[in-house]
Short mmCIF file of C-alpha atoms in Angstrom, two decimals:
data_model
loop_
_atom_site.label_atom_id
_atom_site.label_comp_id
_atom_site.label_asym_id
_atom_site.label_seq_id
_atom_site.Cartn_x
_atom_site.Cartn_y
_atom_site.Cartn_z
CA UNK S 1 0.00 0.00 0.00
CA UNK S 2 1.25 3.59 -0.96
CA UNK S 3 -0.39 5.21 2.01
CA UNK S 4 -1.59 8.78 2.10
CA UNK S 5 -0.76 10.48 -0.74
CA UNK S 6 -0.29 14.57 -0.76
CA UNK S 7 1.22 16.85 -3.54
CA UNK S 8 2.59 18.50 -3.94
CA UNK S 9 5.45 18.18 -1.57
CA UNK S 10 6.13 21.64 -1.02
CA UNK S 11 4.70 24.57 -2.94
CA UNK S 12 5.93 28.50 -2.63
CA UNK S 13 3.32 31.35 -3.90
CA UNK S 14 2.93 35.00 -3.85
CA UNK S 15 0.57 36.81 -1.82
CA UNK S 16 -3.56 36.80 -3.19
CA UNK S 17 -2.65 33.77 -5.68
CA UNK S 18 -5.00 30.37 -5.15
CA UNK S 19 -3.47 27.27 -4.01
CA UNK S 20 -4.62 23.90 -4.07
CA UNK S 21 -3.82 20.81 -2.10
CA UNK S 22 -4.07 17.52 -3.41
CA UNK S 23 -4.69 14.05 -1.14
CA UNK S 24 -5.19 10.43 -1.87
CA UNK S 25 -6.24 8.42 1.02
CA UNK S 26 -5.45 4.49 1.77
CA UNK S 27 -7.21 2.60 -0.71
CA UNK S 28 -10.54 1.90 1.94
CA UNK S 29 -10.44 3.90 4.27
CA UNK S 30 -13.75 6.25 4.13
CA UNK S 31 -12.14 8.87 6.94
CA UNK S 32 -10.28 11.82 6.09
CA UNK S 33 -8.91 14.73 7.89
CA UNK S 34 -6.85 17.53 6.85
CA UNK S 35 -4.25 18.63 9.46
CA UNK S 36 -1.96 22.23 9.70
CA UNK S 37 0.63 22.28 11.38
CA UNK S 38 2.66 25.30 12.61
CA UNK S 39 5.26 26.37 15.04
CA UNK S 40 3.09 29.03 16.89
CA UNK S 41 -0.33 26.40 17.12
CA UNK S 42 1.56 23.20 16.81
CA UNK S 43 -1.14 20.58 14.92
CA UNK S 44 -4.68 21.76 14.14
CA UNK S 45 -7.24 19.82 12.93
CA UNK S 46 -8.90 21.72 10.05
CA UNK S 47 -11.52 20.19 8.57
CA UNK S 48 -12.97 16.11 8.56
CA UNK S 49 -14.87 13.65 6.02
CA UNK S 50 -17.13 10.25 6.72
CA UNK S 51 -17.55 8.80 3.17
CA UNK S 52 -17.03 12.02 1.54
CA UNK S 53 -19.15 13.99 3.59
CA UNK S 54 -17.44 17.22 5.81
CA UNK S 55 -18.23 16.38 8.79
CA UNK S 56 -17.06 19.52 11.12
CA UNK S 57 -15.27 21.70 9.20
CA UNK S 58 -14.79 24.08 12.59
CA UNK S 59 -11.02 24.25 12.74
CA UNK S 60 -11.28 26.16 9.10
CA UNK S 61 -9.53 29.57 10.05
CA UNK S 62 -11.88 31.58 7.91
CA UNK S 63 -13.71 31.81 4.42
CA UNK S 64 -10.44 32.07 2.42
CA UNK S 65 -10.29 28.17 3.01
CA UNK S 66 -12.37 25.51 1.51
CA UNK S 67 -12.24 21.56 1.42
CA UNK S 68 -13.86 19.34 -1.03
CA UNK S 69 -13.89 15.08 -1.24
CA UNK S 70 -15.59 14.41 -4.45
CA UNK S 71 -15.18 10.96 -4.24
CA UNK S 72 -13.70 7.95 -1.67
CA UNK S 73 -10.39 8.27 -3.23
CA UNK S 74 -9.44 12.19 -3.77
CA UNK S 75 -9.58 15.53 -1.42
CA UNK S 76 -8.30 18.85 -1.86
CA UNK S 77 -7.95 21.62 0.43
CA UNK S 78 -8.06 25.27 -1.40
CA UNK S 79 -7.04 28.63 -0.19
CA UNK S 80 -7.90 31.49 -2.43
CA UNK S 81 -6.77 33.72 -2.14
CA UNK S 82 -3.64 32.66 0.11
CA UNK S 83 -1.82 35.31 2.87
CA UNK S 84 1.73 34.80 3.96
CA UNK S 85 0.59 33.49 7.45
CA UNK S 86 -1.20 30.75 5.86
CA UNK S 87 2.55 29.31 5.52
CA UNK S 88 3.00 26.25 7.03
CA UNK S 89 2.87 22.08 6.40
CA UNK S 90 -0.51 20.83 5.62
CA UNK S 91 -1.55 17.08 6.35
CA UNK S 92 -3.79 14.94 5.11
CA UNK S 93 -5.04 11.65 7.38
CA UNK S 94 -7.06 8.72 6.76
CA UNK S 95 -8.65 5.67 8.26
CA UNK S 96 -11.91 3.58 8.56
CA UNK S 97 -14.65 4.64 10.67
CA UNK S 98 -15.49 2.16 13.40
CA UNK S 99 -12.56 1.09 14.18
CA UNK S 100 -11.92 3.72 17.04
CA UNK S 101 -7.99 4.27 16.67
CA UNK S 102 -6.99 2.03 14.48
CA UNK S 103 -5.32 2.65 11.49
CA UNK S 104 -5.07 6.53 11.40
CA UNK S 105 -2.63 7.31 8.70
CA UNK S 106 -0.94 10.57 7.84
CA UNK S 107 0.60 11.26 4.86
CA UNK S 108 4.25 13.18 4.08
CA UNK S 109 2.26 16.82 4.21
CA UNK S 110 2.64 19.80 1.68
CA UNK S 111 5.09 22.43 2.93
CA UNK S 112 3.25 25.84 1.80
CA UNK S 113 5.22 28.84 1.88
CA UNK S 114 3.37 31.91 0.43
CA UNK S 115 5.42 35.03 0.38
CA UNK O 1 -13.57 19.88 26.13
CA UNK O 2 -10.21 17.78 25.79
CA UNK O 3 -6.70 19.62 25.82
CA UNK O 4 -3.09 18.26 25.42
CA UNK O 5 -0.20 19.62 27.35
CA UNK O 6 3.38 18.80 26.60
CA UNK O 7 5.93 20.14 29.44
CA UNK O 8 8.99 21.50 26.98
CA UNK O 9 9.53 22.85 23.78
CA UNK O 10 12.69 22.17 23.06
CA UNK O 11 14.46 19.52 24.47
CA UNK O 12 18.36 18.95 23.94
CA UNK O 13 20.44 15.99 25.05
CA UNK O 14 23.88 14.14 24.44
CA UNK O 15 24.00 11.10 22.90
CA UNK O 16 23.20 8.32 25.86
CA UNK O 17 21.12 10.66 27.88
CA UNK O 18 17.78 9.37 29.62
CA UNK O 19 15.15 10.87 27.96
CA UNK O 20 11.87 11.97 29.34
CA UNK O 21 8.85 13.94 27.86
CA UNK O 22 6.07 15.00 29.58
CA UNK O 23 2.16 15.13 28.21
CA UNK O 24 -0.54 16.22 30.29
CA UNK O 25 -4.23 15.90 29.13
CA UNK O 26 -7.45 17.22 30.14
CA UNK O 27 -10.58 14.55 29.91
CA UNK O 28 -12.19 12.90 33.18
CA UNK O 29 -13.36 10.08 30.55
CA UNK O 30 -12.09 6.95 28.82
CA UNK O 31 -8.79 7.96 26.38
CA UNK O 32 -6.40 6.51 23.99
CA UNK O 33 -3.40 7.69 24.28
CA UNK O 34 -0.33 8.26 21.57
CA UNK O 35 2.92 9.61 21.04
CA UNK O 36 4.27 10.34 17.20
CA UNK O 37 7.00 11.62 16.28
CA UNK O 38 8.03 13.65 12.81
CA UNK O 39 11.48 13.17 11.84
CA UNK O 40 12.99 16.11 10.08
CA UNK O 41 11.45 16.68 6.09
CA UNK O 42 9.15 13.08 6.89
CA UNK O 43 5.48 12.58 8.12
CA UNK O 44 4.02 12.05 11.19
CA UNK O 45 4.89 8.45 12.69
CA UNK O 46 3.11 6.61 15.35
CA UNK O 47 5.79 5.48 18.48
CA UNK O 48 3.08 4.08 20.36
CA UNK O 49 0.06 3.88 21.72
CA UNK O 50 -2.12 2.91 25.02
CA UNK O 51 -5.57 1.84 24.51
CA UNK O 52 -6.35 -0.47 28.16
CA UNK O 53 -4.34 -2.97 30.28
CA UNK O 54 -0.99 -2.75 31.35
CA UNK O 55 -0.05 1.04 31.90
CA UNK O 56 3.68 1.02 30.75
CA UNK O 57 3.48 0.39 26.91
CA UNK O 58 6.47 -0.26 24.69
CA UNK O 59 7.30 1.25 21.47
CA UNK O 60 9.25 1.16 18.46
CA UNK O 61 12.89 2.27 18.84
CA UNK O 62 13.04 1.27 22.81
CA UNK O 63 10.89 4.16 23.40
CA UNK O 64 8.17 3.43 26.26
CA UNK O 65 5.60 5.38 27.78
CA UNK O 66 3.21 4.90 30.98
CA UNK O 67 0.13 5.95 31.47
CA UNK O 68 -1.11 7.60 35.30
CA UNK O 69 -4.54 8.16 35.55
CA UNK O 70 -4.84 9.92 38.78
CA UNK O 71 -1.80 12.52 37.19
CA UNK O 72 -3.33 12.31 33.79
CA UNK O 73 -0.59 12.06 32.49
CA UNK O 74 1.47 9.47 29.29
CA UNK O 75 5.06 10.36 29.87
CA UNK O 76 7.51 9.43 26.84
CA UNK O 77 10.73 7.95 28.20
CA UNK O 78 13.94 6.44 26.49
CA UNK O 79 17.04 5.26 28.43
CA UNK O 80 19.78 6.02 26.08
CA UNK O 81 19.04 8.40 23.18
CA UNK O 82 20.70 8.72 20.08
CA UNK O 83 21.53 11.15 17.32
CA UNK O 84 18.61 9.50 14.83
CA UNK O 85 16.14 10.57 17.70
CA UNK O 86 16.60 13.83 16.80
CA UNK O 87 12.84 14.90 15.74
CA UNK O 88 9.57 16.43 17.06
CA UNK O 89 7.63 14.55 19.38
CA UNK O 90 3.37 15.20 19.74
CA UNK O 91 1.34 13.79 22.18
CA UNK O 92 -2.66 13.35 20.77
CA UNK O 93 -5.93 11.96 22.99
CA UNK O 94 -8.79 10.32 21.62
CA UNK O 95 -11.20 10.56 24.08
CA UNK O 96 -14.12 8.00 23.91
CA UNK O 97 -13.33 7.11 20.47
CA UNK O 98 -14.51 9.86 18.93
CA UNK O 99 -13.74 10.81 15.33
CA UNK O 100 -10.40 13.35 16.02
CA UNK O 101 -7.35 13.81 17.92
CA UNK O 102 -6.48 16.38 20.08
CA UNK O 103 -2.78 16.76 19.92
CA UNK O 104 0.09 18.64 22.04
CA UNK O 105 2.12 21.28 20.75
CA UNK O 106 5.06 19.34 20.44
CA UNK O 107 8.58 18.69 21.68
CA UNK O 108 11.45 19.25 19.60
CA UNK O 109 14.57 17.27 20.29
CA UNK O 110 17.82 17.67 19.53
CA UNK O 111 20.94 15.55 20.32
CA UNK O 112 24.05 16.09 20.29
CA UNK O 113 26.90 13.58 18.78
#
């Protein structure tokens, strides 16, 4: 199994531009969770999915962010238009629902620098 | 609602040192308890984890951590550290099995050749 998949790896934009996020989860799994992480906060959860559907998107910092699972395999995470303290490494999780804490997955994370 | 404490936030040994990192939590219910680390540049990795039964729960890497409910607290310990240890080190809670973690701010660690 690949795991998590994210991409890209790491991504640098200017100021007002859109980004996008990209996330493949373990072939399965119908949870998914999209993760920031910075020095200041440490690990925030942003936003979640049960089979596709956001489930509590209350860790969103604000409008400028959106999250979309179109299907069981495929997320993205946009943020239009982007701000330099939006910079930081965004991760993408997975797993199955009912089995508690099994099997919760993170993948290698996006490093997003927007200057 | 649940919260995640870790004592330090920057940690730096020698090579051998004991090691000891301390997570608090905040829940008066049933948790599941973890410690991952992130090596430099690499994703989130699970050490270990404590779910029920015996409080002092081994790791990879000789890492081990126990579990004190009346101090609510999973302390990360290992004996001898080495260089490859060098990483950050999160705490998380899943209270109750619900659907998220709540994790600590992290330790970073640093050691020293």
């Amino acid at each position: 199994d690949a795991g998590v998949i994210q991409s890209p790896r790491h991504e640098v934009t200017e100021m007002g531009q859109e980004v996008t996020l990209r996330c493949k989860p373990i072939s399965g799994h119908n949870s998914l969770f999209w993760y920031r992480q910075t020095m200041m906060r440490g690990l925030e959860l942003l936003i979640y999915f049960n089979n596709n559907v956001p489930i509590d998107d209350s860790g969103m910092p604000e409008d400028r962010f959106s999250a979309k699972m179109p299907n069981a395999s495929f997320s993205t995470l946009k943020i239009q238009p982007s701000e330099p303290r939006d910079s930081a490494v965004y991760f993408c999780a997975s797993r199955t629902i009912g089995q508690g804490s099994y099997g919760y997955t993170f993948g290698s994370g996006t490093r997003l620098t927007v200057v | 609602a649940q919260s995640v404490s870790q004592h330090n936030h920057h940690v730096i040994l020698s090579e051998a040192a004991s090691l000891e990192l301390g997570c608090n939590y905040s829940y008066g219910g049933t948790v599941n308890l973890f410690w991952y680390v992130q090596y430099p540049g690499q994703h989130l990795q699970l050490l270990l984890k404590y779910f029920s039964g015996d409080p002092l729960v081994k790791g990879i890497k000789g890492f081990e951590a126990e579990f004190i409910k009346s101090k609510f607290s999973f302390n990360l310990r290992k004996p001898s550290v080495q260089w490859s240890d060098t990483a950050e080190y999160f705490c998380a809670v899943n209270a109750d099995y619900g659907q998220n973690f709540v994790f600590g701010p992290g330790t970073r660690l640093s050691v020293l050749p």
